[in-house]
Short mmCIF file of C-alpha atoms and ligand atoms in Angstrom, two decimals:
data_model
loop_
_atom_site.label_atom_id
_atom_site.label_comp_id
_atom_site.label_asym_id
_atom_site.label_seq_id
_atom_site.Cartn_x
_atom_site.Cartn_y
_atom_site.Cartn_z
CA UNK A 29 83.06 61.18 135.70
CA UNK A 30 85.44 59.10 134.75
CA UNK A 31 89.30 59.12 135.94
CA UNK A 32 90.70 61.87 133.49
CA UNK A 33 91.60 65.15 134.14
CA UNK A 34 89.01 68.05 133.07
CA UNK A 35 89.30 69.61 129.62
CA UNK A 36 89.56 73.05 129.10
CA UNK A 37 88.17 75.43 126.93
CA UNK A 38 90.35 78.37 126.97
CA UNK A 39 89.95 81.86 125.09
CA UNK A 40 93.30 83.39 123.61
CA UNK A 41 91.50 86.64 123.00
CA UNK A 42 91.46 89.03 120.04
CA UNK A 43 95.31 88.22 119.48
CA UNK A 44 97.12 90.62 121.73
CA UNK A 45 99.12 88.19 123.94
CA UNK A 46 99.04 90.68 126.99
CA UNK A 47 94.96 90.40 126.41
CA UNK A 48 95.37 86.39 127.54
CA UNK A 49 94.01 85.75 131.17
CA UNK A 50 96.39 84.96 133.91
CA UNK A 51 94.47 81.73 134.31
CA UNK A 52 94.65 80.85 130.47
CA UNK A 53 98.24 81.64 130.92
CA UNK A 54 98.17 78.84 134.04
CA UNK A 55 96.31 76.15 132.37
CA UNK A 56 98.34 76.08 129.16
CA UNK A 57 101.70 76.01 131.15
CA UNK A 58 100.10 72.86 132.99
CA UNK A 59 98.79 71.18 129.34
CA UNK A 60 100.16 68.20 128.12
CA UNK A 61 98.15 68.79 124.99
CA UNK A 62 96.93 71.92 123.08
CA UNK A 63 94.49 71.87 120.83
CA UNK A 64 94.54 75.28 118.72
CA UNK A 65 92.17 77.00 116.39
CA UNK A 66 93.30 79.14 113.13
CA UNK A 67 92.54 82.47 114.61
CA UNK A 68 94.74 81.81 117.60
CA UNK A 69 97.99 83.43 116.29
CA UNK A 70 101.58 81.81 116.79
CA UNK A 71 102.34 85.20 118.89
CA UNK A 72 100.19 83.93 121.48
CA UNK A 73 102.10 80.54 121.78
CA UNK A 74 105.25 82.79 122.01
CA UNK A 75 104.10 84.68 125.01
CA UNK A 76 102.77 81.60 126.42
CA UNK A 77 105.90 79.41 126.55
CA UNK A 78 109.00 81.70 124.93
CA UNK A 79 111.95 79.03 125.13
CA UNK A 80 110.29 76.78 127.60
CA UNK A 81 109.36 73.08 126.25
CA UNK A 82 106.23 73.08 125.00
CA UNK A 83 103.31 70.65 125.15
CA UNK A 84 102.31 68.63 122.03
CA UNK A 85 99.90 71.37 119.63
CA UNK A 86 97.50 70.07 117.38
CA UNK A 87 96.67 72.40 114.67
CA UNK A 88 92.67 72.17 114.15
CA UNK A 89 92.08 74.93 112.12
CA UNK A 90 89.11 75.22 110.14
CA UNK A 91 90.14 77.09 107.46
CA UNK A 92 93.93 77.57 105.72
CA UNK A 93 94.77 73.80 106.85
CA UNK A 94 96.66 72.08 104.53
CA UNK A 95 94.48 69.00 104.27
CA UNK A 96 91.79 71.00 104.26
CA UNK A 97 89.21 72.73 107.10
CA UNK A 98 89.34 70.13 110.17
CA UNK A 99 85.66 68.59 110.55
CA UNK A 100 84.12 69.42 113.51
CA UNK A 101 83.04 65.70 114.57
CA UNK A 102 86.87 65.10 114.33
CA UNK A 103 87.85 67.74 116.75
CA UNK A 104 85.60 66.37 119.04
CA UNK A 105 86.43 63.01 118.96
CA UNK A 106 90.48 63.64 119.27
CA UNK A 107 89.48 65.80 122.58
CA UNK A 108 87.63 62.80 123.82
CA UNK A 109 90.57 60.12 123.27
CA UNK A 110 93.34 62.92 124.16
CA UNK A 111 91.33 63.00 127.81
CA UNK A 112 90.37 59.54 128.08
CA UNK A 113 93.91 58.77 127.34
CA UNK A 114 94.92 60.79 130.69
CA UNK A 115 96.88 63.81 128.81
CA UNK A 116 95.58 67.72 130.03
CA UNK A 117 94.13 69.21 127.16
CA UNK A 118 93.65 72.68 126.48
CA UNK A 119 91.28 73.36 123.35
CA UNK A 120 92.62 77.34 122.90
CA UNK A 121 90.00 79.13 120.89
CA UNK A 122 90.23 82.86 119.98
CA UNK A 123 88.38 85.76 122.03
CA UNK A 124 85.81 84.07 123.98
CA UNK A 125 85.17 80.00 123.92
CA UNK A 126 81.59 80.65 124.47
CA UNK A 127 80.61 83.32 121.25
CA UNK A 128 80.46 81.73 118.18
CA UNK A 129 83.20 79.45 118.89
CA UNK A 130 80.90 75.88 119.06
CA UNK A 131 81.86 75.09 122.18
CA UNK A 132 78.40 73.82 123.03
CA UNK A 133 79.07 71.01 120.85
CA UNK A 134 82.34 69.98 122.22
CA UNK A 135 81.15 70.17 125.87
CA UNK A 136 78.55 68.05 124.76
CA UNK A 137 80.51 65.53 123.43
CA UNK A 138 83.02 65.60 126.40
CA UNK A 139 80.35 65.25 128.94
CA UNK A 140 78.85 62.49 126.53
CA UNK A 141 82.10 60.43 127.17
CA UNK A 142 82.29 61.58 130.83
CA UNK A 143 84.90 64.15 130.95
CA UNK A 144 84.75 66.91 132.98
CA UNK A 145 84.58 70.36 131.07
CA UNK A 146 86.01 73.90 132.46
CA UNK A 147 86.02 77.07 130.52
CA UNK A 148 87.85 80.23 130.98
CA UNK A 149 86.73 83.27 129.16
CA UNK A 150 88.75 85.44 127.44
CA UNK A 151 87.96 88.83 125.75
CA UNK A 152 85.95 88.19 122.63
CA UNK A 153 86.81 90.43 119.41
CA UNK A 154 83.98 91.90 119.49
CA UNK A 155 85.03 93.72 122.42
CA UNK A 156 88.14 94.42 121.15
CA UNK A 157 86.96 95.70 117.86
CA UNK A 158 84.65 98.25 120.28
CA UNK A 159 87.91 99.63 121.71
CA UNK A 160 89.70 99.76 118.51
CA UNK A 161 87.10 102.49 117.63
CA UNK A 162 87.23 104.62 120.30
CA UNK A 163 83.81 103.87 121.50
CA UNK A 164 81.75 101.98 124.29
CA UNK A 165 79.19 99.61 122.76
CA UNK A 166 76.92 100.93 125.75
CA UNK A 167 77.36 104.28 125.73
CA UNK A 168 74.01 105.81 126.81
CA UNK A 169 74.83 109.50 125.29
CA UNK A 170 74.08 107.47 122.24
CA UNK A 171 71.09 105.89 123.50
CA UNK A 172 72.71 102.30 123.58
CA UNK A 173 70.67 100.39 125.90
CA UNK A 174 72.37 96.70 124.61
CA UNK A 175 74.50 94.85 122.02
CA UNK A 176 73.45 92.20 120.07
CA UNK A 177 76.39 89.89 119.30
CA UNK A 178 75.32 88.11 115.85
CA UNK A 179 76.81 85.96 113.08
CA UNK A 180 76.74 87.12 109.73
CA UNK A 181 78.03 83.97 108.22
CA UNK A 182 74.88 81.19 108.58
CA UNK A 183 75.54 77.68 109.42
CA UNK A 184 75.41 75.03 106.82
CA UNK A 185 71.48 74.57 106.66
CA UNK A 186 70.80 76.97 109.52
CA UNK A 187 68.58 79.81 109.43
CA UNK A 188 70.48 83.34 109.13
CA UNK A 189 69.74 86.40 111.57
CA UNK A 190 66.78 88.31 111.50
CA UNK A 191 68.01 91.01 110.55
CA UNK A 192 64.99 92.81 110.79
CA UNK A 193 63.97 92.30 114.06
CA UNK A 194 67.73 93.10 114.35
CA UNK A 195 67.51 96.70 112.79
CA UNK A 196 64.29 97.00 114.64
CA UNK A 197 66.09 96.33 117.92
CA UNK A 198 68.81 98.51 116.92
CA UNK A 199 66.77 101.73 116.26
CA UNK A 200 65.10 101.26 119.66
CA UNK A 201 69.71 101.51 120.82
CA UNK A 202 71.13 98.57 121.02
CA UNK A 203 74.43 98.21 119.13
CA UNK A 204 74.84 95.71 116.73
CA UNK A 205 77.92 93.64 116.23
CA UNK A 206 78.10 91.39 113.88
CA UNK A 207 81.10 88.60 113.81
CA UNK A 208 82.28 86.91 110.24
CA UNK A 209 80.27 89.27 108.73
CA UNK A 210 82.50 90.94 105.63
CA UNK A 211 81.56 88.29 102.97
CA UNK A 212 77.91 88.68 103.49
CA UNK A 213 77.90 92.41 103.85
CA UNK A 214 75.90 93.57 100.85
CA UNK A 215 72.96 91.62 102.11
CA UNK A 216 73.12 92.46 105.73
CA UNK A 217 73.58 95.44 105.11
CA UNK A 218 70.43 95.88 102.74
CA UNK A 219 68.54 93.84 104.82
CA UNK A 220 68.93 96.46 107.89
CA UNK A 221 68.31 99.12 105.47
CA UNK A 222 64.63 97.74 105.42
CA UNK A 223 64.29 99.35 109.28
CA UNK A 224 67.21 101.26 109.35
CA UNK A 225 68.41 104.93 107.45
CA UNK A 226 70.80 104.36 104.67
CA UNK A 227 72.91 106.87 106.73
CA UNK A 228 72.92 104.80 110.01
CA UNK A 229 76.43 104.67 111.41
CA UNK A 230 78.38 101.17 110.69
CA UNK A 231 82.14 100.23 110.87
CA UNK A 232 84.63 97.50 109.74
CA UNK A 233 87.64 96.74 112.47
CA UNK A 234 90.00 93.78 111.34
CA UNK A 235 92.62 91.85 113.10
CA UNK A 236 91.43 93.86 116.67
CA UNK A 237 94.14 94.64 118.94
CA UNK A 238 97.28 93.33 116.90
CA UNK A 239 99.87 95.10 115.27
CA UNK A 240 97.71 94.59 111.46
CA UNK A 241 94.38 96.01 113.34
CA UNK A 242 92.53 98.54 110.50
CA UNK A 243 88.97 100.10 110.66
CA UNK A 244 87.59 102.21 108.75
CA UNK A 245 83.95 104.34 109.13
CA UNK A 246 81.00 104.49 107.18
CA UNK A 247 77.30 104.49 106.56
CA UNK A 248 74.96 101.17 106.20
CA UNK A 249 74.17 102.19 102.77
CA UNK A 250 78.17 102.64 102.01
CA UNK A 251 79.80 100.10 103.94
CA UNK A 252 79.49 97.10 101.19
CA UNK A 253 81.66 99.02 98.29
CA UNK A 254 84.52 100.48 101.24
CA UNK A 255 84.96 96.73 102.04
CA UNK A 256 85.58 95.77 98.86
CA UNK A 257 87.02 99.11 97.67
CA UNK A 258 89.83 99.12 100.62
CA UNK A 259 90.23 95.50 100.73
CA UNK A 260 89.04 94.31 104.22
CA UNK A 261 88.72 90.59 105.07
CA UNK A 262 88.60 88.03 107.66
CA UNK A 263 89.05 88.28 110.77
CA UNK A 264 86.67 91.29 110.95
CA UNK A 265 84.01 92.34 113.03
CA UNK A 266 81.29 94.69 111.83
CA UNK A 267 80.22 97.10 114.36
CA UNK A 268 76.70 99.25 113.77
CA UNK A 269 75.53 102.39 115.62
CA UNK A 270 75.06 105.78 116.96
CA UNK A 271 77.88 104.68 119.32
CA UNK A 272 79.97 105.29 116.42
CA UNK A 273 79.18 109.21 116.37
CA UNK A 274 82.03 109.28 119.30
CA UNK A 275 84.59 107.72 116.59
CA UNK A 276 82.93 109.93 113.50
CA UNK A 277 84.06 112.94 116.02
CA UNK A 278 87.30 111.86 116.81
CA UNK A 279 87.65 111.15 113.02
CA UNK A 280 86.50 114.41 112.57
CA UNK A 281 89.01 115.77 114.65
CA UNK A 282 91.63 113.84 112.71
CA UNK A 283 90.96 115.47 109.92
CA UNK A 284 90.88 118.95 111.54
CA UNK A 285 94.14 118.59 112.60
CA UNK A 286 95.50 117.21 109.29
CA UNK A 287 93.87 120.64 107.87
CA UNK A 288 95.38 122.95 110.14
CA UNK A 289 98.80 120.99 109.58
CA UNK A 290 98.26 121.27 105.60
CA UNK A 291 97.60 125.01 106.17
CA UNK A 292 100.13 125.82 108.44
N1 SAH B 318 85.13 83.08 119.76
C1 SAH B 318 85.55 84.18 118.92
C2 SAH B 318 84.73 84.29 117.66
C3 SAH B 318 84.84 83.11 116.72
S1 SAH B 318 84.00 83.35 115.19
C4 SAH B 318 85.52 85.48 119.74
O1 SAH B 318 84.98 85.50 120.85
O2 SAH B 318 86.06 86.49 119.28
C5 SAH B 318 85.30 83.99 114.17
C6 SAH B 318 85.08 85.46 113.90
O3 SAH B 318 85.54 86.24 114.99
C7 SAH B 318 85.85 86.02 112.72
O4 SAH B 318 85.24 85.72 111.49
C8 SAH B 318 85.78 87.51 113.01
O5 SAH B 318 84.50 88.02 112.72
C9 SAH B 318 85.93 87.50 114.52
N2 SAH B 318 87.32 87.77 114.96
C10 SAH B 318 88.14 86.96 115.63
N3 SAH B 318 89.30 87.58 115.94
C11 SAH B 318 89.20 88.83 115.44
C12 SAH B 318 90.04 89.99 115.45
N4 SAH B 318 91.24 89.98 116.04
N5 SAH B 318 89.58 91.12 114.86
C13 SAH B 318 88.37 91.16 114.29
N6 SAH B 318 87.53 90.10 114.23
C14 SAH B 318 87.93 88.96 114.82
#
């Protein structure tokens, strides 16, 4: 290794700032450098410093940059010469570094040019989009045995998901939840339907855990045209399962209440 200081990965979270690990919290106060990602929101920043000075942040967002998404090779290479040139970099990622957040590659590259790597986790959206319904992704009165974490969205010349060994996995219980999944919807969607009933539970929960968070409830074979129909979009995590027959009762409930209100 060569004489630099280590790198680190760091997960922001969903975007809650009180969801941020003390240890994030510690490593950004010590960066001389941050190197942030779209979905990290400024709120996070906020928490982080308030009206202390603040290290030098590099916007590498990959999409809603003005000149345009930042290339991956590009990213990697400024971490490189930011550590080789002896500054602390943070590269702050949303949720988790390690889910669908290509950290691989940038450890890769790091470790190519002899910089030590750390990583410290944060709470993927995923999980937070779990919570936001009201559910456990485990929870075995449903029969959940597992969660598959998958990407709906499939990389430039990559193979997509099988989503039918997918929907086979998930009518043996294991909950499926599926990141930067909205645009591609309709065919995921039909796809499970191949394995799954066109009434199998699935849900929509965007911007998890902040102050915009929305969900909504529905069916595999109805989810597509509520999507469109109410408007949902990125960031958004689609969540698919009988663990969602604990929100469907609380929804229930809801609407119970709303009844009794009406009538009353
Ligand atoms: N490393 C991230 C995922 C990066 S991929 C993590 O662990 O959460 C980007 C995708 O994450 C988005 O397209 C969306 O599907 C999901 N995502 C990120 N933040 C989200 C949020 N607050 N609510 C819902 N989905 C979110």
């Amino acid at each position: 290794m060569r004489d630099s200081h280590p790198v680190y990965l760091v997960g922001a979270g969903p975007g809650d700032p009180e969801l941020l690990t003390l240890k994030a919290v510690r490593v950004l106060r010590e960066a001389t450098v941050v190197m942030v990602d779209d979905l990290v929101g400024e709120q996070v920043l906020d928490a982080v410093f308030g009206d202390a000075p603040r290290p030098r942040v590099v916007q590498v967002g990959k999409r809603g940059h003005r000149a345009g998404a930042t290339p991956q090779a590009f990213i990697e290479k400024l971490l490189v010469r930011e550590a080789l040139a002896g500054e602390r970099v943070v590269r702050l990622k949303g949720g988790d570094p390690l889910v669908f957040g290509r950290a691989g590659e940038e450890m890769s590259a790091l470790h190519e040019a002899g910089v030590e790597v750390r990583v410290v986790n944060g709470i993927t959206s995923g999980l937070a989009a779990v919570n936001a319904l009201g559910v456990g992704w485990t929870d075995r009165r449903a029969g959940a045995q597992g969660v598959l974490l998958l990407t709906g969205h499939a990389q430039a010349g990559g193979a997509a998901p099988d989503w039918a060994a997918a929907a086979r996995l998930a009518a043996g219980g294991t909950t499926l939840v599926i990141y930067m999944g909205v645009q591609q919807a309709g065919a995921i969607c039909a796809a499970l339907r191949e394995v799954l009933p066109a009434d199998w539970p699935a849900a929509v929960v965007q911007q998890a855990s902040l102050g915009a968070q929305r969900h909504a409830l529905s069916t595999l074979e109805a989810l597509p045209r509520l999507l469109v129909a109410q408007g949902f979009a990125s960031p958004a995590i689609l969540v698919i399962g009988p663990v969602l027959a604990q929100a469907r009762a609380l929804a229930d409930e809801d609407l119970l209440a709303w009844a009794v209100r009406q009538s009353g």
